[in-house]
Amino acid sequence: MNFGFTEEQELLRAEVRKFLDQNAPLERVREIVEAEGGPGTDPALWARMAELGWVGLNMPEAHGGVGLDLETLLVVLEETGRSLFPSPLISTVLAAKAIERFGSEEQQARWIPGLADGSKVGTFAFMERSDTLGAEGVETLAKPDGDELILSGEKRYVTDAAAADLSVVAVRSGSDAQSLSLVVVEKGTAGATAVDYDAMDLTKRIGSLTLEDARVGTDCVLGEQGAAWPAIQWLLDLGAALVTAEAVGAAEAALEITTEFAKERVQFDEQIGKFQGVKHPLADIYVDVESFRSLVYYAIWALDQDADDARVAVSRAKAYCADAFPQAGIMGVQLHGGVGYTWEYDIQLYLKRAKWVRPMFGDADHHYERVALLGDL
């Protein structure tokens, strides 16, 4: 693959960055997430992003999307991560990809247009009380009843749970360990309740989806019933890759903020950035960010191409990021001194984003173990 971006992709990056700088600087981000009882995002900005084609960037043209590849979406994610823009972009892309890749043409026509034009928010619900990414962790049951399924269980750590108009839910539909299905549950379904948690990172909404004898038609099942484990693994990998791509921009911004502070802060009549005790940690952060940037660029490409090593590529990227980004956030706060922990300084916002990124779609331990497993180590 070519690690460089095309001229068109760089123009897109410049356009997205200009848009976010003008409409969603960190002052505005703080207003959005601090608004009591607010949606946690800016619906007008979300609608504008959808009009510009960024929400449906890699959704099928036949259903209202732009039809571009995941590498181009990566450009947008780096910029939304850089600005900590609070939006359900990753959640919606995951739901749309699940429907596009594993749903029928009829299901695509039914749900993707609303996701592509931003009028609907989607999400992917997998995790449960066991807090494991394995098939055995799915306990939510799908019981057949004529041409319907009766769903019972609770999904946890669902991104944008309360905002989602439709959720792609992993359910157990058989006694075999991997007998799982993917079912679309729309908002308003009787017995389905979604709520958001109070989380550390206010720029990312996360919550639970409870299903109590919720009924959905069998036409809401994506692909073959009871055979969705490979599809679910692909979606978990895509989620890990998209979160890591957004983390690249966020980590880069944390480095920039800390570097600027080091140039301005004077101690012992010198800018603190001139001291090796400050320069060397900043250099380490730079190396780490460039390293997991390269890893996730390849992982995104490999997923898009269905390359044989896509799974291990995703795990390499997420494992590195899950360790390095939080460390960059911690070091950024430390280099700010005691004030770095205070709400007034932006660096603490990036540390909280790093803490959110670390466990999402698998922490470092999970992905390093998988690298070893896939590499027959």
Coordinates of C-alpha atoms in Angstrom, one line a residue:
M1 CA 0.0 0.0 0.0
N2 CA 1.0 3.6 -0.4
F3 CA 1.2 5.3 3.0
G4 CA 0.8 8.8 1.4
F5 CA -2.5 10.4 0.8
T6 CA -3.8 11.5 -2.6
E7 CA -4.2 15.2 -3.4
E8 CA -7.9 14.8 -3.1
Q9 CA -7.6 13.2 0.4
E10 CA -5.3 16.0 1.5
L11 CA -7.8 18.6 0.2
L12 CA -10.5 16.8 2.2
R13 CA -8.3 16.9 5.3
A14 CA -7.8 20.6 4.9
E15 CA -11.5 21.2 4.4
V16 CA -12.5 19.1 7.5
R17 CA -9.9 20.8 9.7
K18 CA -11.0 24.3 8.6
F19 CA -14.6 23.4 9.2
L20 CA -13.9 22.0 12.7
D21 CA -11.5 24.9 13.6
Q22 CA -14.2 27.4 12.7
N23 CA -17.3 25.6 14.1
A24 CA -16.0 23.3 16.8
P25 CA -12.9 24.7 18.6
L26 CA -12.3 23.3 22.0
E27 CA -14.3 26.2 23.6
R28 CA -17.4 25.1 21.6
V29 CA -16.7 21.4 22.4
R30 CA -16.7 22.3 26.1
E31 CA -20.1 24.2 25.7
I32 CA -21.6 21.2 23.9
V33 CA -20.6 18.6 26.5
E34 CA -21.3 20.8 29.5
A35 CA -24.9 21.6 28.4
E36 CA -27.0 20.1 31.2
G37 CA -29.6 17.7 29.6
G38 CA -28.2 18.3 26.2
P39 CA -27.6 15.7 23.5
G40 CA -23.9 15.7 24.0
T41 CA -23.3 16.8 20.4
D42 CA -24.3 19.6 18.1
P43 CA -27.2 18.4 15.9
A44 CA -26.7 21.4 13.5
L45 CA -23.0 20.6 13.0
W46 CA -23.8 16.9 12.6
A47 CA -26.4 17.8 9.9
R48 CA -23.9 20.0 8.2
M49 CA -21.2 17.3 8.2
A50 CA -23.8 14.9 6.7
E51 CA -24.6 17.5 3.9
L52 CA -20.9 17.7 3.1
G53 CA -20.8 14.0 2.6
W54 CA -18.5 13.1 5.5
V55 CA -21.0 10.9 7.4
G56 CA -21.8 8.8 4.4
L57 CA -18.3 9.0 3.0
N58 CA -17.8 5.2 2.6
M59 CA -21.4 4.2 2.4
P60 CA -22.7 2.9 -1.0
E61 CA -23.6 5.5 -3.5
A62 CA -26.7 3.5 -4.4
H63 CA -28.1 4.3 -0.9
G64 CA -27.1 7.9 -0.6
G65 CA -23.4 7.6 0.4
V66 CA -20.3 8.8 -1.4
G67 CA -18.8 5.3 -2.0
L68 CA -15.2 6.1 -1.0
D69 CA -12.8 3.7 0.8
L70 CA -12.0 3.4 4.5
E71 CA -8.6 5.1 3.9
T72 CA -10.4 8.3 3.0
L73 CA -12.6 8.1 6.1
L74 CA -9.4 7.8 8.1
V75 CA -8.6 11.4 7.1
V76 CA -11.8 12.6 8.6
L77 CA -11.4 10.6 11.8
E78 CA -7.9 12.0 12.4
E79 CA -9.4 15.5 12.3
T80 CA -12.5 14.7 14.5
G81 CA -10.1 13.2 17.0
R82 CA -7.8 16.2 16.9
S83 CA -10.6 18.5 17.8
L84 CA -12.3 16.0 20.2
F85 CA -15.5 16.7 18.2
P86 CA -18.3 15.0 20.0
S87 CA -20.3 13.1 17.4
P88 CA -21.7 9.6 16.7
L89 CA -19.6 9.2 13.5
I90 CA -17.8 6.0 14.4
S91 CA -20.9 4.4 15.8
T92 CA -22.9 5.3 12.7
V93 CA -20.2 4.0 10.3
L94 CA -20.0 0.7 12.2
A95 CA -23.8 0.2 11.9
A96 CA -23.8 1.1 8.3
K97 CA -20.9 -1.2 7.5
A98 CA -22.6 -4.1 9.2
I99 CA -25.7 -3.5 7.1
E100 CA -23.8 -3.0 3.9
R101 CA -21.5 -5.9 4.3
F102 CA -23.8 -8.5 5.8
G103 CA -27.3 -7.3 5.1
S104 CA -29.5 -8.0 2.0
E105 CA -30.1 -5.4 -0.7
E106 CA -33.5 -4.8 0.8
Q107 CA -32.1 -4.2 4.3
Q108 CA -29.5 -1.8 2.8
A109 CA -32.2 0.2 1.1
R110 CA -34.2 0.2 4.3
W111 CA -31.6 1.6 6.7
I112 CA -28.5 2.9 5.0
P113 CA -30.0 6.1 3.4
G114 CA -31.0 7.5 6.8
L115 CA -27.5 6.8 8.2
A116 CA -25.8 8.3 5.1
D117 CA -27.7 11.6 5.3
G118 CA -27.3 11.9 9.0
S119 CA -31.0 11.8 9.8
K120 CA -30.4 8.5 11.7
V121 CA -27.7 7.5 14.2
G122 CA -26.6 3.9 14.4
T123 CA -24.4 1.9 16.7
F124 CA -23.0 -1.6 17.3
A125 CA -23.8 -3.4 20.5
F126 CA -21.7 -6.4 21.5
M127 CA -20.3 -6.2 25.1
E128 CA -22.1 -7.7 28.1
R129 CA -21.6 -8.3 31.8
S130 CA -18.7 -10.7 31.2
D131 CA -16.7 -7.8 29.7
T132 CA -15.1 -10.1 27.1
L133 CA -14.8 -9.8 23.4
G134 CA -15.2 -13.6 22.8
A135 CA -18.3 -15.3 21.5
E136 CA -18.8 -16.9 24.9
G137 CA -19.5 -13.4 26.3
V138 CA -22.7 -13.0 24.4
E139 CA -25.7 -14.1 26.6
T140 CA -28.4 -12.0 25.0
L141 CA -30.9 -14.6 23.7
A142 CA -32.9 -14.5 20.5
K143 CA -35.9 -16.9 20.8
P144 CA -37.8 -17.7 17.6
D145 CA -41.5 -17.1 17.6
G146 CA -43.0 -17.5 14.2
D147 CA -41.7 -14.8 11.9
E148 CA -40.3 -12.8 14.9
L149 CA -37.5 -13.1 17.4
I150 CA -37.9 -12.4 21.1
L151 CA -34.7 -10.7 22.5
S152 CA -33.7 -10.7 26.1
G153 CA -30.4 -9.4 27.6
E154 CA -28.4 -6.4 28.4
K155 CA -25.6 -4.8 26.2
R156 CA -23.1 -2.6 28.0
Y157 CA -20.5 -0.1 26.9
V158 CA -22.5 0.7 23.8
T159 CA -21.2 3.8 22.1
D160 CA -23.9 6.5 21.6
A161 CA -26.5 4.1 23.0
A162 CA -29.2 6.6 23.9
A163 CA -28.8 8.6 20.6
A164 CA -28.9 5.6 18.3
D165 CA -32.0 5.3 16.1
L166 CA -31.0 1.7 15.3
S167 CA -28.6 -0.7 17.0
V168 CA -26.9 -3.7 15.3
V169 CA -27.0 -6.2 18.2
A170 CA -25.0 -9.4 18.6
V171 CA -27.4 -12.1 20.0
R172 CA -27.1 -15.8 20.9
S173 CA -29.4 -17.9 18.7
G174 CA -28.2 -21.4 19.4
S175 CA -26.5 -23.6 22.0
D176 CA -23.1 -23.8 20.1
A177 CA -20.5 -21.5 21.4
Q178 CA -20.3 -19.4 18.2
S179 CA -24.0 -19.7 17.3
L180 CA -24.6 -15.9 17.1
S181 CA -26.6 -13.6 15.0
L182 CA -26.7 -9.9 14.1
V183 CA -30.1 -8.3 14.6
V184 CA -31.1 -4.7 13.9
V185 CA -33.2 -3.2 16.7
E186 CA -34.8 0.2 16.0
K187 CA -35.5 2.9 18.6
G188 CA -39.0 2.7 19.9
T189 CA -39.1 -1.1 19.8
A190 CA -41.2 -2.3 22.8
G191 CA -39.0 -3.7 25.5
A192 CA -35.8 -2.0 24.2
T193 CA -34.4 0.7 26.5
A194 CA -31.1 2.6 26.0
V195 CA -29.5 4.9 28.5
D196 CA -26.1 6.7 28.6
Y197 CA -23.7 6.4 31.6
D198 CA -21.9 9.3 33.3
A199 CA -18.4 8.7 31.8
M200 CA -15.0 10.2 32.3
D201 CA -14.7 11.5 28.8
L202 CA -17.7 13.8 28.2
T203 CA -16.9 14.1 24.5
K204 CA -17.8 10.4 24.0
R205 CA -21.2 9.1 24.9
I206 CA -21.5 5.5 26.1
G207 CA -24.3 3.5 27.7
S208 CA -26.3 0.3 27.8
L209 CA -29.1 -1.3 25.8
T210 CA -31.6 -3.4 27.7
L211 CA -33.8 -5.9 25.9
E212 CA -36.8 -7.3 27.8
D213 CA -38.8 -9.6 25.5
A214 CA -38.2 -7.1 22.7
R215 CA -39.7 -8.4 19.4
V216 CA -38.2 -7.9 16.0
G217 CA -39.1 -9.5 12.7
T218 CA -36.8 -12.1 11.2
D219 CA -36.3 -9.6 8.4
C220 CA -34.1 -7.7 10.9
V221 CA -31.5 -10.4 11.0
L222 CA -28.3 -9.6 9.0
G223 CA -27.1 -12.6 7.1
E224 CA -27.7 -16.2 8.1
Q225 CA -29.2 -16.7 11.5
G226 CA -26.7 -18.4 13.9
A227 CA -23.7 -17.9 11.7
A228 CA -22.7 -14.3 12.4
W229 CA -19.5 -14.9 14.5
P230 CA -17.1 -14.2 11.6
A231 CA -19.1 -11.0 10.8
I232 CA -19.0 -9.9 14.4
Q233 CA -15.3 -10.4 14.5
W234 CA -14.9 -8.2 11.5
L235 CA -17.0 -5.5 13.1
L236 CA -15.0 -5.7 16.3
D237 CA -11.8 -5.3 14.2
L238 CA -13.3 -2.4 12.3
G239 CA -14.3 -0.7 15.6
A240 CA -10.8 -1.1 17.0
A241 CA -9.3 0.4 13.8
L242 CA -11.6 3.4 13.6
V243 CA -11.1 4.2 17.3
T244 CA -7.3 4.0 16.8
A245 CA -7.5 6.2 13.7
E246 CA -9.3 8.9 15.7
A247 CA -6.7 8.5 18.5
V248 CA -4.0 9.4 16.0
G249 CA -5.4 13.0 15.7
A250 CA -6.1 13.3 19.4
A251 CA -2.6 12.2 20.4
E252 CA -1.0 14.5 17.9
A253 CA -3.1 17.4 19.3
A254 CA -2.1 16.5 22.8
L255 CA 1.6 16.6 21.7
E256 CA 1.1 20.0 20.0
I257 CA -0.6 21.5 23.1
T258 CA 2.1 20.3 25.4
T259 CA 4.9 21.4 23.1
E260 CA 3.4 24.9 22.9
F261 CA 3.1 25.0 26.7
A262 CA 6.8 24.0 27.0
K263 CA 7.7 26.9 24.7
E264 CA 5.8 29.4 26.8
R265 CA 6.4 28.3 30.3
V266 CA 9.5 29.8 31.9
Q267 CA 11.3 28.4 34.9
F268 CA 14.8 29.4 36.0
D269 CA 14.8 32.1 33.3
E270 CA 14.5 29.5 30.6
Q271 CA 11.6 28.0 28.6
I272 CA 11.1 24.6 30.1
G273 CA 11.1 23.1 26.6
K274 CA 14.9 23.7 26.5
F275 CA 15.4 21.2 29.3
Q276 CA 16.2 17.6 28.4
G277 CA 13.7 16.4 31.0
V278 CA 11.0 18.0 28.9
K279 CA 12.4 17.5 25.4
H280 CA 13.0 13.8 25.6
P281 CA 9.5 12.8 26.8
L282 CA 8.0 15.0 24.0
A283 CA 10.3 13.2 21.5
D284 CA 9.1 9.8 22.9
I285 CA 5.5 10.8 22.4
Y286 CA 6.2 11.9 18.8
V287 CA 7.8 8.5 18.0
D288 CA 4.9 6.7 19.6
V289 CA 2.2 8.6 17.7
E290 CA 4.1 8.1 14.4
S291 CA 4.4 4.4 15.2
F292 CA 0.7 3.7 15.8
R293 CA -0.2 6.0 13.0
S294 CA 1.7 3.8 10.6
L295 CA 0.2 0.6 12.1
V296 CA -3.4 1.8 11.8
Y297 CA -2.9 3.1 8.3
Y298 CA -2.0 -0.4 7.3
A299 CA -4.7 -2.0 9.4
I300 CA -7.4 0.2 7.8
W301 CA -6.1 -0.7 4.3
A302 CA -5.9 -4.4 5.1
L303 CA -9.5 -4.4 6.4
D304 CA -10.7 -2.6 3.3
Q305 CA -8.9 -5.1 1.1
D306 CA -9.8 -8.2 3.2
A307 CA -6.1 -8.9 3.4
D308 CA -5.1 -12.2 5.1
D309 CA -3.3 -10.4 7.8
A310 CA -6.0 -7.8 8.5
R311 CA -6.8 -9.2 12.0
V312 CA -3.3 -9.2 13.2
A313 CA -2.7 -5.8 11.7
V314 CA -5.6 -4.4 13.6
S315 CA -4.4 -5.9 16.9
R316 CA -0.9 -4.5 16.4
A317 CA -2.2 -1.0 15.9
K318 CA -4.8 -1.1 18.8
A319 CA -2.4 -2.7 21.2
Y320 CA 0.3 -0.1 20.6
C321 CA -2.2 2.8 20.7
A322 CA -3.9 1.5 23.9
D323 CA -0.6 1.7 25.7
A324 CA 1.0 4.7 24.0
F325 CA -1.9 7.2 23.9
P326 CA -2.7 7.1 27.6
Q327 CA 1.0 7.4 28.4
A328 CA 1.1 10.5 26.1
G329 CA -1.9 12.0 27.9
I330 CA -0.3 11.3 31.4
M331 CA 3.0 12.8 30.3
G332 CA 1.3 15.8 28.8
V333 CA -0.5 16.5 32.1
Q334 CA 2.7 16.0 34.0
L335 CA 4.7 18.4 31.8
H336 CA 2.0 21.0 32.4
G337 CA 2.7 20.7 36.1
G338 CA -0.1 20.7 38.7
V339 CA -2.4 22.9 36.5
G340 CA -2.6 20.2 33.9
Y341 CA -5.2 18.4 35.9
T342 CA -7.5 21.4 36.1
W343 CA -10.6 21.8 34.0
E344 CA -9.3 25.1 32.6
Y345 CA -6.4 23.4 30.7
D346 CA -7.2 21.5 27.5
I347 CA -4.6 18.8 28.1
Q348 CA -6.8 17.0 30.6
L349 CA -9.5 16.6 27.9
Y350 CA -7.0 14.6 25.8
L351 CA -6.0 12.4 28.8
K352 CA -9.7 11.6 29.3
R353 CA -10.0 10.7 25.7
A354 CA -7.0 8.4 26.0
K355 CA -8.6 6.7 29.0
W356 CA -11.7 6.1 26.9
V357 CA -9.7 4.8 23.9
R358 CA -7.7 2.3 25.9
P359 CA -10.4 -0.4 26.6
M360 CA -12.7 0.3 23.6
F361 CA -12.8 -2.8 21.3
G362 CA -10.0 -4.4 23.3
D363 CA -7.2 -3.1 25.5
A364 CA -3.5 -3.7 25.0
D365 CA -3.5 -7.1 26.8
H366 CA -6.3 -8.4 24.7
H367 CA -4.7 -7.4 21.4
Y368 CA -1.1 -8.5 22.3
E369 CA -2.5 -11.9 23.2
R370 CA -4.3 -12.0 19.9
V371 CA -1.2 -11.1 18.0
A372 CA 0.6 -14.0 19.7
L373 CA -2.3 -16.3 19.0
L374 CA -2.6 -15.4 15.3
G375 CA 1.1 -15.6 14.9
D376 CA 1.2 -19.1 16.4
L377 CA 3.5 -17.9 19.2

